[in-house]
PDB file of C-alpha atoms (C1' of nucleotides) in Angstrom:
ATOM      1  CA  MET A 284      14.492 -50.624 105.681  1.00  0.00           C
ATOM      2  CA  ARG A 285      15.852 -50.474 102.168  1.00  0.00           C
ATOM      3  CA  LEU A 286      17.455 -47.173 103.143  1.00  0.00           C
ATOM      4  CA  GLU A 287      19.354 -48.820 105.986  1.00  0.00           C
ATOM      5  CA  GLN A 288      20.410 -51.683 103.730  1.00  0.00           C
ATOM      6  CA  MET A 289      21.738 -49.288 101.130  1.00  0.00           C
ATOM      7  CA  ILE A 290      23.661 -47.257 103.679  1.00  0.00           C
ATOM      8  CA  GLU A 291      25.104 -50.383 105.227  1.00  0.00           C
ATOM      9  CA  ARG A 292      26.265 -51.637 101.847  1.00  0.00           C
ATOM     10  CA  LEU A 293      27.905 -48.361 100.948  1.00  0.00           C
ATOM     11  CA  LYS A 294      29.671 -48.146 104.293  1.00  0.00           C
ATOM     12  CA  GLU A 295      31.018 -51.659 103.828  1.00  0.00           C
ATOM     13  CA  SER A 296      32.520 -50.459 100.576  1.00  0.00           C
ATOM     14  CA  ASP A 297      34.157 -47.500 102.313  1.00  0.00           C
ATOM     15  CA  CYS A 298      31.869 -44.927 100.772  1.00  0.00           C
ATOM     16  CA  ARG A 299      31.066 -41.821 102.767  1.00  0.00           C
ATOM     17  CA  ILE A 300      27.454 -41.104 103.540  1.00  0.00           C
ATOM     18  CA  THR A 301      27.224 -37.445 102.642  1.00  0.00           C
ATOM     19  CA  PRO A 302      24.008 -35.464 103.012  1.00  0.00           C
ATOM     20  CA  GLN A 303      23.636 -35.520  99.225  1.00  0.00           C
ATOM     21  CA  ARG A 304      24.022 -39.282  99.008  1.00  0.00           C
ATOM     22  CA  TYR A 305      21.692 -39.793 101.927  1.00  0.00           C
ATOM     23  CA  ALA A 306      19.066 -37.693 100.182  1.00  0.00           C
ATOM     24  CA  VAL A 307      19.357 -39.629  96.913  1.00  0.00           C
ATOM     25  CA  LEU A 308      19.209 -42.959  98.741  1.00  0.00           C
ATOM     26  CA  LYS A 309      16.136 -41.835 100.623  1.00  0.00           C
ATOM     27  CA  VAL A 310      14.281 -40.964  97.446  1.00  0.00           C
ATOM     28  CA  LEU A 311      15.223 -44.271  95.829  1.00  0.00           C
ATOM     29  CA  ALA A 312      14.302 -46.277  98.911  1.00  0.00           C
ATOM     30  CA  ASN A 313      10.898 -44.647  99.169  1.00  0.00           C
ATOM     31  CA  SER A 314       9.820 -44.365  95.535  1.00  0.00           C
ATOM     32  CA  SER A 315       7.663 -46.988  93.941  1.00  0.00           C
ATOM     33  CA  GLU A 316       7.182 -45.053  90.707  1.00  0.00           C
ATOM     34  CA  HIS A 317      10.568 -45.979  89.214  1.00  0.00           C
ATOM     35  CA  PRO A 318      11.953 -42.431  89.080  1.00  0.00           C
ATOM     36  CA  SER A 319      14.297 -41.025  86.465  1.00  0.00           C
ATOM     37  CA  VAL A 320      17.518 -39.219  87.309  1.00  0.00           C
ATOM     38  CA  GLU A 321      15.831 -36.002  86.301  1.00  0.00           C
ATOM     39  CA  SER A 322      12.883 -36.524  88.654  1.00  0.00           C
ATOM     40  CA  ILE A 323      15.115 -37.517  91.553  1.00  0.00           C
ATOM     41  CA  HIS A 324      17.137 -34.369  91.035  1.00  0.00           C
ATOM     42  CA  ALA A 325      14.037 -32.215  90.719  1.00  0.00           C
ATOM     43  CA  LYS A 326      12.682 -33.562  93.991  1.00  0.00           C
ATOM     44  CA  LEU A 327      15.950 -32.829  95.774  1.00  0.00           C
ATOM     45  CA  VAL A 328      16.825 -29.326  94.585  1.00  0.00           C
ATOM     46  CA  GLU A 329      13.921 -28.016  96.633  1.00  0.00           C
ATOM     47  CA  HIS A 330      15.747 -28.899  99.830  1.00  0.00           C
ATOM     48  CA  TYR A 331      19.308 -28.910  98.516  1.00  0.00           C
ATOM     49  CA  PRO A 332      19.534 -25.999  96.087  1.00  0.00           C
ATOM     50  CA  THR A 333      23.104 -26.836  95.080  1.00  0.00           C
ATOM     51  CA  MET A 334      22.430 -30.513  94.401  1.00  0.00           C
ATOM     52  CA  SER A 335      23.835 -31.310  90.986  1.00  0.00           C
ATOM     53  CA  LEU A 336      22.729 -33.823  88.407  1.00  0.00           C
ATOM     54  CA  ALA A 337      26.278 -35.183  88.385  1.00  0.00           C
ATOM     55  CA  THR A 338      25.996 -36.165  92.028  1.00  0.00           C
ATOM     56  CA  VAL A 339      22.767 -38.014  91.398  1.00  0.00           C
ATOM     57  CA  TYR A 340      24.383 -39.855  88.504  1.00  0.00           C
ATOM     58  CA  LYS A 341      27.442 -40.681  90.556  1.00  0.00           C
ATOM     59  CA  THR A 342      25.389 -42.004  93.448  1.00  0.00           C
ATOM     60  CA  ILE A 343      23.382 -44.173  91.094  1.00  0.00           C
ATOM     61  CA  THR A 344      26.561 -45.528  89.529  1.00  0.00           C
ATOM     62  CA  LEU A 345      27.673 -46.490  93.009  1.00  0.00           C
ATOM     63  CA  LEU A 346      24.408 -48.229  93.812  1.00  0.00           C
ATOM     64  CA  LYS A 347      24.469 -50.106  90.530  1.00  0.00           C
ATOM     65  CA  ARG A 348      27.967 -51.342  91.274  1.00  0.00           C
ATOM     66  CA  GLU A 349      26.761 -52.557  94.671  1.00  0.00           C
ATOM     67  CA  GLY A 350      23.680 -54.197  93.218  1.00  0.00           C
ATOM     68  CA  GLU A 351      21.406 -52.010  95.303  1.00  0.00           C
ATOM     69  CA  ILE A 352      19.246 -50.664  92.497  1.00  0.00           C
ATOM     70  CA  LEU A 353      17.731 -52.012  89.321  1.00  0.00           C
ATOM     71  CA  GLU A 354      18.259 -49.933  86.194  1.00  0.00           C
ATOM     72  CA  LEU A 355      15.623 -49.992  83.488  1.00  0.00           C
ATOM     73  CA  GLU A 356      17.258 -48.719  80.322  1.00  0.00           C
ATOM     74  CA  PHE A 357      15.224 -46.825  77.760  1.00  0.00           C
ATOM     75  CA  SER A 358      17.025 -45.238  74.858  1.00  0.00           C
ATOM     76  CA  ASP A 359      14.164 -42.785  74.399  1.00  0.00           C
ATOM     77  CA  LEU A 360      12.583 -41.942  77.782  1.00  0.00           C
ATOM     78  CA  GLY A 361      15.852 -41.991  79.669  1.00  0.00           C
ATOM     79  CA  ASN A 362      16.620 -44.626  82.264  1.00  0.00           C
ATOM     80  CA  ARG A 363      14.420 -45.331  85.248  1.00  0.00           C
ATOM     81  CA  TYR A 364      15.392 -46.814  88.615  1.00  0.00           C
ATOM     82  CA  ASP A 365      13.998 -49.154  91.206  1.00  0.00           C
ATOM     83  CA  GLY A 366      15.655 -48.965  94.613  1.00  0.00           C
ATOM     84  CA  ARG A 367      13.074 -51.009  96.436  1.00  0.00           C
ATOM     85  CA  LYS A 368      13.361 -54.205  94.440  1.00  0.00           C
ATOM     86  CA  PRO A 369      16.885 -54.269  93.049  1.00  0.00           C
ATOM     87  CA  TYR A 370      16.428 -57.716  91.497  1.00  0.00           C
ATOM     88  CA  PRO A 371      14.936 -58.494  88.072  1.00  0.00           C
ATOM     89  CA  HIS A 372      11.166 -58.530  87.952  1.00  0.00           C
ATOM     90  CA  PRO A 373       8.526 -57.821  85.302  1.00  0.00           C
ATOM     91  CA  HIS A 374       7.288 -54.319  84.590  1.00  0.00           C
ATOM     92  CA  VAL A 375       4.200 -52.960  82.923  1.00  0.00           C
ATOM     93  CA  ILE A 376       4.895 -49.680  81.189  1.00  0.00           C
ATOM     94  CA  CYS A 377       2.523 -47.074  79.776  1.00  0.00           C
ATOM     95  CA  THR A 378       3.828 -45.869  76.435  1.00  0.00           C
ATOM     96  CA  GLU A 379       1.731 -42.728  76.718  1.00  0.00           C
ATOM     97  CA  CYS A 380       2.533 -41.284  80.155  1.00  0.00           C
ATOM     98  CA  GLY A 381       5.577 -43.342  81.168  1.00  0.00           C
ATOM     99  CA  LYS A 382       3.939 -44.843  84.224  1.00  0.00           C
ATOM    100  CA  ILE A 383       5.642 -48.041  85.347  1.00  0.00           C
ATOM    101  CA  ILE A 384       4.118 -50.589  87.699  1.00  0.00           C
ATOM    102  CA  ASP A 385       5.168 -53.933  89.145  1.00  0.00           C
ATOM    103  CA  PRO A 386       2.665 -56.701  88.583  1.00  0.00           C
ATOM    104  CA  SER A 387       2.591 -59.474  91.110  1.00  0.00           C
ATOM    105  CA  HIS A 388       5.437 -61.917  91.014  1.00  0.00           C
ATOM    106  CA  LEU A 389       5.879 -64.038  87.947  1.00  0.00           C
ATOM    107  CA  ASP A 390       8.380 -66.821  88.155  1.00  0.00           C
ATOM    108  CA  LEU A 391      10.751 -67.106  85.217  1.00  0.00           C
ATOM    109  CA  GLU A 392      13.171 -69.521  86.852  1.00  0.00           C
ATOM    110  CA  GLU A 393      11.933 -72.523  84.949  1.00  0.00           C
ATOM    111  CA  ILE A 394      11.990 -70.657  81.656  1.00  0.00           C
ATOM    112  CA  THR A 395      15.482 -69.355  82.422  1.00  0.00           C
ATOM    113  CA  SER A 396      16.714 -72.888  82.987  1.00  0.00           C
ATOM    114  CA  LYS A 397      15.263 -73.965  79.658  1.00  0.00           C
ATOM    115  CA  MET A 398      16.957 -71.039  77.931  1.00  0.00           C
ATOM    116  CA  MET A 399      20.313 -72.018  79.394  1.00  0.00           C
ATOM    117  CA  GLU A 400      19.939 -75.609  78.249  1.00  0.00           C
ATOM    118  CA  GLU A 401      18.876 -74.612  74.781  1.00  0.00           C
ATOM    119  CA  THR A 402      21.456 -71.890  74.139  1.00  0.00           C
ATOM    120  CA  GLY A 403      24.476 -72.848  76.214  1.00  0.00           C
ATOM    121  CA  PHE A 404      24.506 -69.346  77.685  1.00  0.00           C
ATOM    122  CA  LYS A 405      25.176 -68.822  81.365  1.00  0.00           C
ATOM    123  CA  ILE A 406      22.234 -66.559  82.076  1.00  0.00           C
ATOM    124  CA  MET A 407      22.749 -64.088  84.901  1.00  0.00           C
ATOM    125  CA  THR A 408      19.680 -61.888  84.712  1.00  0.00           C
ATOM    126  CA  HIS A 409      16.689 -61.048  82.580  1.00  0.00           C
ATOM    127  CA  ARG A 410      14.285 -58.314  81.696  1.00  0.00           C
ATOM    128  CA  LEU A 411      10.589 -58.661  81.018  1.00  0.00           C
ATOM    129  CA  ASP A 412       8.586 -55.585  80.047  1.00  0.00           C
ATOM    130  CA  PHE A 413       4.998 -55.307  78.909  1.00  0.00           C
ATOM    131  CA  TYR A 414       4.152 -52.112  77.006  1.00  0.00           C
ATOM    132  CA  GLY A 415       0.725 -50.627  76.555  1.00  0.00           C
ATOM    133  CA  LEU A 416      -1.710 -48.033  77.797  1.00  0.00           C
ATOM    134  CA  CYS A 417      -2.502 -47.579  81.468  1.00  0.00           C
ATOM    135  CA  PRO A 418      -6.172 -47.182  82.450  1.00  0.00           C
ATOM    136  CA  ASN A 419      -5.850 -43.379  82.512  1.00  0.00           C
ATOM    137  CA  CYS A 420      -4.417 -43.180  79.012  1.00  0.00           C
ATOM    138  CA  GLN A 421      -6.955 -45.403  77.289  1.00  0.00           C
ATOM    139  CA  GLY A 422      -9.556 -42.664  76.882  1.00  0.00           C
TER     140      GLY A 422
ATOM    141  CA  MET B 212      11.388 -62.954  50.969  1.00  0.00           C
ATOM    142  CA  ARG B 213      11.578 -60.450  53.800  1.00  0.00           C
ATOM    143  CA  LEU B 214      13.328 -58.125  51.373  1.00  0.00           C
ATOM    144  CA  GLU B 215      10.382 -58.239  48.974  1.00  0.00           C
ATOM    145  CA  GLN B 216       7.927 -57.690  51.809  1.00  0.00           C
ATOM    146  CA  MET B 217       9.817 -54.657  53.015  1.00  0.00           C
ATOM    147  CA  ILE B 218      10.021 -53.164  49.526  1.00  0.00           C
ATOM    148  CA  GLU B 219       6.340 -53.800  48.940  1.00  0.00           C
ATOM    149  CA  ARG B 220       5.426 -52.097  52.194  1.00  0.00           C
ATOM    150  CA  LEU B 221       7.539 -49.054  51.462  1.00  0.00           C
ATOM    151  CA  LYS B 222       6.127 -48.726  47.969  1.00  0.00           C
ATOM    152  CA  GLU B 223       2.603 -48.860  49.351  1.00  0.00           C
ATOM    153  CA  SER B 224       3.540 -45.917  51.530  1.00  0.00           C
ATOM    154  CA  ASP B 225       4.831 -43.992  48.521  1.00  0.00           C
ATOM    155  CA  CYS B 226       8.453 -44.279  49.489  1.00  0.00           C
ATOM    156  CA  ARG B 227      11.033 -44.406  46.736  1.00  0.00           C
ATOM    157  CA  ILE B 228      13.302 -47.414  46.595  1.00  0.00           C
ATOM    158  CA  THR B 229      16.674 -45.774  46.122  1.00  0.00           C
ATOM    159  CA  PRO B 230      19.879 -47.788  45.791  1.00  0.00           C
ATOM    160  CA  GLN B 231      20.811 -46.753  49.323  1.00  0.00           C
ATOM    161  CA  ARG B 232      17.510 -47.873  50.796  1.00  0.00           C
ATOM    162  CA  TYR B 233      17.625 -51.104  48.851  1.00  0.00           C
ATOM    163  CA  ALA B 234      21.068 -51.815  50.255  1.00  0.00           C
ATOM    164  CA  VAL B 235      19.992 -51.165  53.851  1.00  0.00           C
ATOM    165  CA  LEU B 236      16.896 -53.313  53.433  1.00  0.00           C
ATOM    166  CA  LYS B 237      18.981 -56.119  52.005  1.00  0.00           C
ATOM    167  CA  VAL B 238      21.318 -56.156  54.984  1.00  0.00           C
ATOM    168  CA  LEU B 239      18.407 -56.116  57.428  1.00  0.00           C
ATOM    169  CA  ALA B 240      16.527 -58.828  55.581  1.00  0.00           C
ATOM    170  CA  ASN B 241      19.549 -61.110  55.525  1.00  0.00           C
ATOM    171  CA  SER B 242      21.108 -60.555  58.947  1.00  0.00           C
ATOM    172  CA  SER B 243      20.314 -62.846  61.825  1.00  0.00           C
ATOM    173  CA  GLU B 244      22.868 -61.270  64.159  1.00  0.00           C
ATOM    174  CA  HIS B 245      20.726 -58.258  65.088  1.00  0.00           C
ATOM    175  CA  PRO B 246      23.028 -55.609  63.615  1.00  0.00           C
ATOM    176  CA  SER B 247      23.583 -52.114  64.953  1.00  0.00           C
ATOM    177  CA  VAL B 248      23.300 -49.006  62.807  1.00  0.00           C
ATOM    178  CA  GLU B 249      27.059 -48.735  62.921  1.00  0.00           C
ATOM    179  CA  SER B 250      27.599 -52.262  61.656  1.00  0.00           C
ATOM    180  CA  ILE B 251      25.032 -51.892  58.882  1.00  0.00           C
ATOM    181  CA  HIS B 252      26.761 -48.738  57.755  1.00  0.00           C
ATOM    182  CA  ALA B 253      30.210 -50.329  57.962  1.00  0.00           C
ATOM    183  CA  LYS B 254      29.058 -53.214  55.793  1.00  0.00           C
ATOM    184  CA  LEU B 255      27.655 -50.850  53.174  1.00  0.00           C
ATOM    185  CA  VAL B 256      30.410 -48.262  52.798  1.00  0.00           C
ATOM    186  CA  GLU B 257      32.533 -50.924  51.119  1.00  0.00           C
ATOM    187  CA  HIS B 258      30.185 -50.930  48.129  1.00  0.00           C
ATOM    188  CA  TYR B 259      28.687 -47.460  48.516  1.00  0.00           C
ATOM    189  CA  PRO B 260      31.549 -45.223  49.622  1.00  0.00           C
ATOM    190  CA  THR B 261      29.289 -42.200  50.043  1.00  0.00           C
ATOM    191  CA  MET B 262      26.683 -43.995  52.138  1.00  0.00           C
ATOM    192  CA  SER B 263      26.020 -41.865  55.204  1.00  0.00           C
ATOM    193  CA  LEU B 264      24.993 -42.863  58.699  1.00  0.00           C
ATOM    194  CA  ALA B 265      22.081 -40.436  58.419  1.00  0.00           C
ATOM    195  CA  THR B 266      20.636 -42.416  55.529  1.00  0.00           C
ATOM    196  CA  VAL B 267      20.824 -45.643  57.501  1.00  0.00           C
ATOM    197  CA  TYR B 268      19.081 -43.955  60.420  1.00  0.00           C
ATOM    198  CA  LYS B 269      16.413 -42.489  58.163  1.00  0.00           C
ATOM    199  CA  THR B 270      15.721 -45.817  56.489  1.00  0.00           C
ATOM    200  CA  ILE B 271      15.406 -47.503  59.860  1.00  0.00           C
ATOM    201  CA  THR B 272      13.006 -44.810  61.048  1.00  0.00           C
ATOM    202  CA  LEU B 273      10.898 -45.566  57.997  1.00  0.00           C
ATOM    203  CA  LEU B 274      10.899 -49.292  58.639  1.00  0.00           C
ATOM    204  CA  LYS B 275       9.987 -48.790  62.270  1.00  0.00           C
ATOM    205  CA  ARG B 276       7.038 -46.649  61.256  1.00  0.00           C
ATOM    206  CA  GLU B 277       5.902 -49.396  58.888  1.00  0.00           C
ATOM    207  CA  GLY B 278       6.394 -52.098  61.509  1.00  0.00           C
ATOM    208  CA  GLU B 279       8.926 -53.898  59.327  1.00  0.00           C
ATOM    209  CA  ILE B 280      11.732 -54.109  61.875  1.00  0.00           C
ATOM    210  CA  LEU B 281      12.026 -54.754  65.576  1.00  0.00           C
ATOM    211  CA  GLU B 282      14.162 -52.329  67.528  1.00  0.00           C
ATOM    212  CA  LEU B 283      16.011 -53.548  70.595  1.00  0.00           C
ATOM    213  CA  GLU B 284      16.945 -50.501  72.625  1.00  0.00           C
ATOM    214  CA  PHE B 285      20.080 -50.507  74.744  1.00  0.00           C
ATOM    215  CA  SER B 286      21.159 -47.303  76.397  1.00  0.00           C
ATOM    216  CA  ASP B 287      24.739 -48.563  76.560  1.00  0.00           C
ATOM    217  CA  LEU B 288      25.464 -50.775  73.540  1.00  0.00           C
ATOM    218  CA  GLY B 289      23.407 -48.718  71.152  1.00  0.00           C
ATOM    219  CA  ASN B 290      20.288 -50.096  69.536  1.00  0.00           C
ATOM    220  CA  ARG B 291      20.146 -53.321  67.589  1.00  0.00           C
ATOM    221  CA  TYR B 292      17.722 -54.345  64.871  1.00  0.00           C
ATOM    222  CA  ASP B 293      15.902 -57.414  63.679  1.00  0.00           C
ATOM    223  CA  GLY B 294      14.512 -57.191  60.169  1.00  0.00           C
ATOM    224  CA  ARG B 295      13.698 -60.859  59.835  1.00  0.00           C
ATOM    225  CA  LYS B 296      11.305 -61.188  62.732  1.00  0.00           C
ATOM    226  CA  PRO B 297       9.764 -57.753  63.238  1.00  0.00           C
ATOM    227  CA  TYR B 298       7.448 -58.948  65.995  1.00  0.00           C
ATOM    228  CA  PRO B 299       8.261 -59.246  69.709  1.00  0.00           C
ATOM    229  CA  HIS B 300      10.151 -62.368  70.663  1.00  0.00           C
ATOM    230  CA  PRO B 301      12.636 -63.315  73.398  1.00  0.00           C
ATOM    231  CA  HIS B 302      16.350 -62.678  73.028  1.00  0.00           C
ATOM    232  CA  VAL B 303      19.387 -64.097  74.740  1.00  0.00           C
ATOM    233  CA  ILE B 304      22.170 -61.545  74.969  1.00  0.00           C
ATOM    234  CA  CYS B 305      25.835 -61.967  75.828  1.00  0.00           C
ATOM    235  CA  THR B 306      26.905 -59.147  78.132  1.00  0.00           C
ATOM    236  CA  GLU B 307      30.539 -59.726  77.199  1.00  0.00           C
ATOM    237  CA  CYS B 308      30.605 -59.729  73.379  1.00  0.00           C
ATOM    238  CA  GLY B 309      27.143 -58.380  72.548  1.00  0.00           C
ATOM    239  CA  LYS B 310      26.041 -61.486  70.670  1.00  0.00           C
ATOM    240  CA  ILE B 311      22.273 -61.781  70.444  1.00  0.00           C
ATOM    241  CA  ILE B 312      20.398 -64.948  69.566  1.00  0.00           C
ATOM    242  CA  ASP B 313      16.757 -65.962  69.235  1.00  0.00           C
ATOM    243  CA  PRO B 314      15.809 -68.972  71.326  1.00  0.00           C
ATOM    244  CA  SER B 315      12.983 -71.110  70.056  1.00  0.00           C
ATOM    245  CA  HIS B 316       9.540 -69.692  70.417  1.00  0.00           C
ATOM    246  CA  LEU B 317       8.181 -69.044  73.848  1.00  0.00           C
ATOM    247  CA  ASP B 318       4.545 -68.149  74.142  1.00  0.00           C
ATOM    248  CA  LEU B 319       3.744 -65.208  76.374  1.00  0.00           C
ATOM    249  CA  GLU B 320       0.148 -64.776  75.260  1.00  0.00           C
ATOM    250  CA  GLU B 321      -1.315 -66.349  78.338  1.00  0.00           C
ATOM    251  CA  ILE B 322       0.944 -64.338  80.624  1.00  0.00           C
ATOM    252  CA  THR B 323       0.110 -61.163  78.717  1.00  0.00           C
ATOM    253  CA  SER B 324      -3.606 -61.779  79.244  1.00  0.00           C
ATOM    254  CA  LYS B 325      -3.038 -62.227  82.955  1.00  0.00           C
ATOM    255  CA  MET B 326      -1.067 -58.990  83.090  1.00  0.00           C
ATOM    256  CA  MET B 327      -3.902 -57.094  81.408  1.00  0.00           C
ATOM    257  CA  GLU B 328      -6.470 -58.476  83.834  1.00  0.00           C
ATOM    258  CA  GLU B 329      -4.337 -57.689  86.838  1.00  0.00           C
ATOM    259  CA  THR B 330      -3.216 -54.197  85.873  1.00  0.00           C
ATOM    260  CA  GLY B 331      -5.990 -52.807  83.701  1.00  0.00           C
ATOM    261  CA  PHE B 332      -3.406 -51.885  81.093  1.00  0.00           C
ATOM    262  CA  LYS B 333      -4.091 -52.445  77.419  1.00  0.00           C
ATOM    263  CA  ILE B 334      -0.875 -54.243  76.570  1.00  0.00           C
ATOM    264  CA  MET B 335       0.303 -53.839  72.999  1.00  0.00           C
ATOM    265  CA  THR B 336       3.729 -55.437  73.016  1.00  0.00           C
ATOM    266  CA  HIS B 337       6.410 -56.813  75.267  1.00  0.00           C
ATOM    267  CA  ARG B 338      10.093 -57.409  75.584  1.00  0.00           C
ATOM    268  CA  LEU B 339      11.809 -60.380  77.126  1.00  0.00           C
ATOM    269  CA  ASP B 340      15.601 -60.462  77.330  1.00  0.00           C
ATOM    270  CA  PHE B 341      17.879 -62.932  79.049  1.00  0.00           C
ATOM    271  CA  TYR B 342      21.387 -61.645  79.810  1.00  0.00           C
ATOM    272  CA  GLY B 343      24.445 -63.721  80.427  1.00  0.00           C
ATOM    273  CA  LEU B 344      27.597 -65.147  78.897  1.00  0.00           C
ATOM    274  CA  CYS B 345      27.580 -66.977  75.589  1.00  0.00           C
ATOM    275  CA  PRO B 346      29.547 -70.242  75.361  1.00  0.00           C
ATOM    276  CA  ASN B 347      32.561 -68.448  73.854  1.00  0.00           C
ATOM    277  CA  CYS B 348      32.748 -65.873  76.637  1.00  0.00           C
ATOM    278  CA  GLN B 349      32.523 -68.275  79.565  1.00  0.00           C
ATOM    279  CA  GLY B 350      36.214 -69.212  79.515  1.00  0.00           C
TER     280      GLY B 350
ATOM    281  C1'  DT C  32      44.506 -33.693 108.430  1.00  0.00           C
ATOM    282  C1'  DT C  33      43.771 -36.724 104.728  1.00  0.00           C
ATOM    283  C1'  DC C  34      41.433 -38.277 101.180  1.00  0.00           C
ATOM    284  C1'  DT C  35      36.941 -38.675  99.170  1.00  0.00           C
ATOM    285  C1'  DA C  36      32.820 -36.213  97.276  1.00  0.00           C
ATOM    286  C1'  DT C  37      30.692 -32.224  95.204  1.00  0.00           C
ATOM    287  C1'  DG C  38      29.397 -29.390  91.444  1.00  0.00           C
ATOM    288  C1'  DC C  39      30.323 -26.801  87.551  1.00  0.00           C
ATOM    289  C1'  DA C  40      31.343 -27.074  82.769  1.00  0.00           C
ATOM    290  C1'  DA C  41      33.150 -29.427  79.073  1.00  0.00           C
ATOM    291  C1'  DA C  42      33.368 -33.727  76.714  1.00  0.00           C
ATOM    292  C1'  DC C  43      30.990 -37.837  74.785  1.00  0.00           C
ATOM    293  C1'  DC C  44      28.098 -40.916  72.217  1.00  0.00           C
ATOM    294  C1'  DC C  45      24.308 -41.927  69.648  1.00  0.00           C
ATOM    295  C1'  DT C  46      20.617 -40.058  67.149  1.00  0.00           C
ATOM    296  C1'  DT C  47      18.056 -36.430  64.853  1.00  0.00           C
ATOM    297  C1'  DT C  48      17.627 -32.326  62.079  1.00  0.00           C
ATOM    298  C1'  DG C  49      18.463 -28.469  58.487  1.00  0.00           C
ATOM    299  C1'  DC C  50      19.493 -27.619  54.147  1.00  0.00           C
ATOM    300  C1'  DA C  51      21.571 -27.425  49.527  1.00  0.00           C
ATOM    301  C1'  DA C  52      22.494 -30.615  45.845  1.00  0.00           C
ATOM    302  C1'  DG C  53      21.358 -34.823  43.532  1.00  0.00           C
ATOM    303  C1'  DG C  54      18.256 -38.441  41.831  1.00  0.00           C
ATOM    304  C1'  DT C  55      13.702 -40.965  41.358  1.00  0.00           C
ATOM    305  C1'  DA C  56       9.357 -41.657  39.156  1.00  0.00           C
TER     306       DA C  56
ATOM    307  C1'  DT D  84       9.657 -31.643  35.796  1.00  0.00           C
ATOM    308  C1'  DA D  85       8.342 -31.918  40.580  1.00  0.00           C
ATOM    309  C1'  DC D  86       9.181 -33.724  44.636  1.00  0.00           C
ATOM    310  C1'  DC D  87      11.634 -36.858  47.551  1.00  0.00           C
ATOM    311  C1'  DT D  88      16.139 -38.455  49.180  1.00  0.00           C
ATOM    312  C1'  DT D  89      20.943 -37.973  50.128  1.00  0.00           C
ATOM    313  C1'  DG D  90      24.760 -36.625  52.824  1.00  0.00           C
ATOM    314  C1'  DC D  91      27.266 -33.329  55.131  1.00  0.00           C
ATOM    315  C1'  DA D  92      27.565 -30.854  59.275  1.00  0.00           C
ATOM    316  C1'  DA D  93      25.483 -28.944  63.143  1.00  0.00           C
ATOM    317  C1'  DA D  94      22.273 -29.521  66.863  1.00  0.00           C
ATOM    318  C1'  DG D  95      20.267 -32.312  70.641  1.00  0.00           C
ATOM    319  C1'  DG D  96      19.613 -35.003  74.850  1.00  0.00           C
ATOM    320  C1'  DG D  97      21.108 -37.913  78.284  1.00  0.00           C
ATOM    321  C1'  DT D  98      25.237 -39.443  80.683  1.00  0.00           C
ATOM    322  C1'  DT D  99      30.138 -39.227  81.953  1.00  0.00           C
ATOM    323  C1'  DT D 100      34.435 -36.967  83.040  1.00  0.00           C
ATOM    324  C1'  DG D 101      38.095 -33.444  84.712  1.00  0.00           C
ATOM    325  C1'  DC D 102      39.302 -30.652  88.082  1.00  0.00           C
ATOM    326  C1'  DA D 103      39.422 -27.225  91.738  1.00  0.00           C
ATOM    327  C1'  DT D 104      36.971 -26.605  96.021  1.00  0.00           C
ATOM    328  C1'  DA D 105      34.395 -28.248  99.923  1.00  0.00           C
ATOM    329  C1'  DG D 106      33.681 -31.441 103.466  1.00  0.00           C
ATOM    330  C1'  DA D 107      33.346 -36.257 105.856  1.00  0.00           C
ATOM    331  C1'  DA D 108      35.743 -39.166 109.011  1.00  0.00           C
TER     332       DA D 108
END
DNA sequence: TTCTATGCAAACCCTTTGCAAGGTA
DNA sequence: TACCTTGCAAAGGGTTTGCATAGAA
């Protein structure tokens, strides 16, 4: 589903669907754990021993440009990616183990409108993260 | 005000208040523009020609440990700091010029409670950013 | 056959660290 | 005086880039 959408979008932009790109897209389309570049690469080298980190980075750059993945920037942990829901949505993040989950939808549209009125900014997107300890790490 | 609080806190933790640290604290306590390490350093070298970036970084590390500044991590722009309001609060960020402002208070306590119930996480802090174009950059 | 993509290695940027010299309390 | 801090330079970690080779269409 998401995989097909991603492929379609890349084809429309005259990008070639190489085996490497297909493999990266597949991981992103099927992962709900918000993988890092490192973990995507690690998962792929098993089947594609020559797969390079650079290719993963380049594919992700492509998908970002096309709006097909959401990038969660962390200056410490390294960035994490969401290929299934490439639009802004809240995240709950464990500061101990790095686990990231999506809570059920929370509508920030009204708040965003208020922010625009108050600040004069033309707001295009947002980021809402909650940080704490997941059930496993509270022991 | 904030300056005195910061100094007090550092003294309690047996940190020496050197001229360099005092200068960094002063900039952080008086800046509402969420300065970067680079900009803090640039402002200080005028008066302290030998001031090093390392010292600014080390002072900030200290203040983070003491909970006296809020760090806004950006993997691209570099991190930005708020020494006046060292607790989590929403930010509105211009993706063109990097301007960051604080909109009026927005209470996320209720939402945070809901998140904890739903996810089982013990949430300690949060981050809410709105990204867009400031009035000056909309032309 | 043409032109894009890959993958290695080097370059980059921001941040942290090691260590000798200087300065605080 | 004793110990902490400074500041230089080098190390680090994640990400990007250059370029020759491989490969998709």
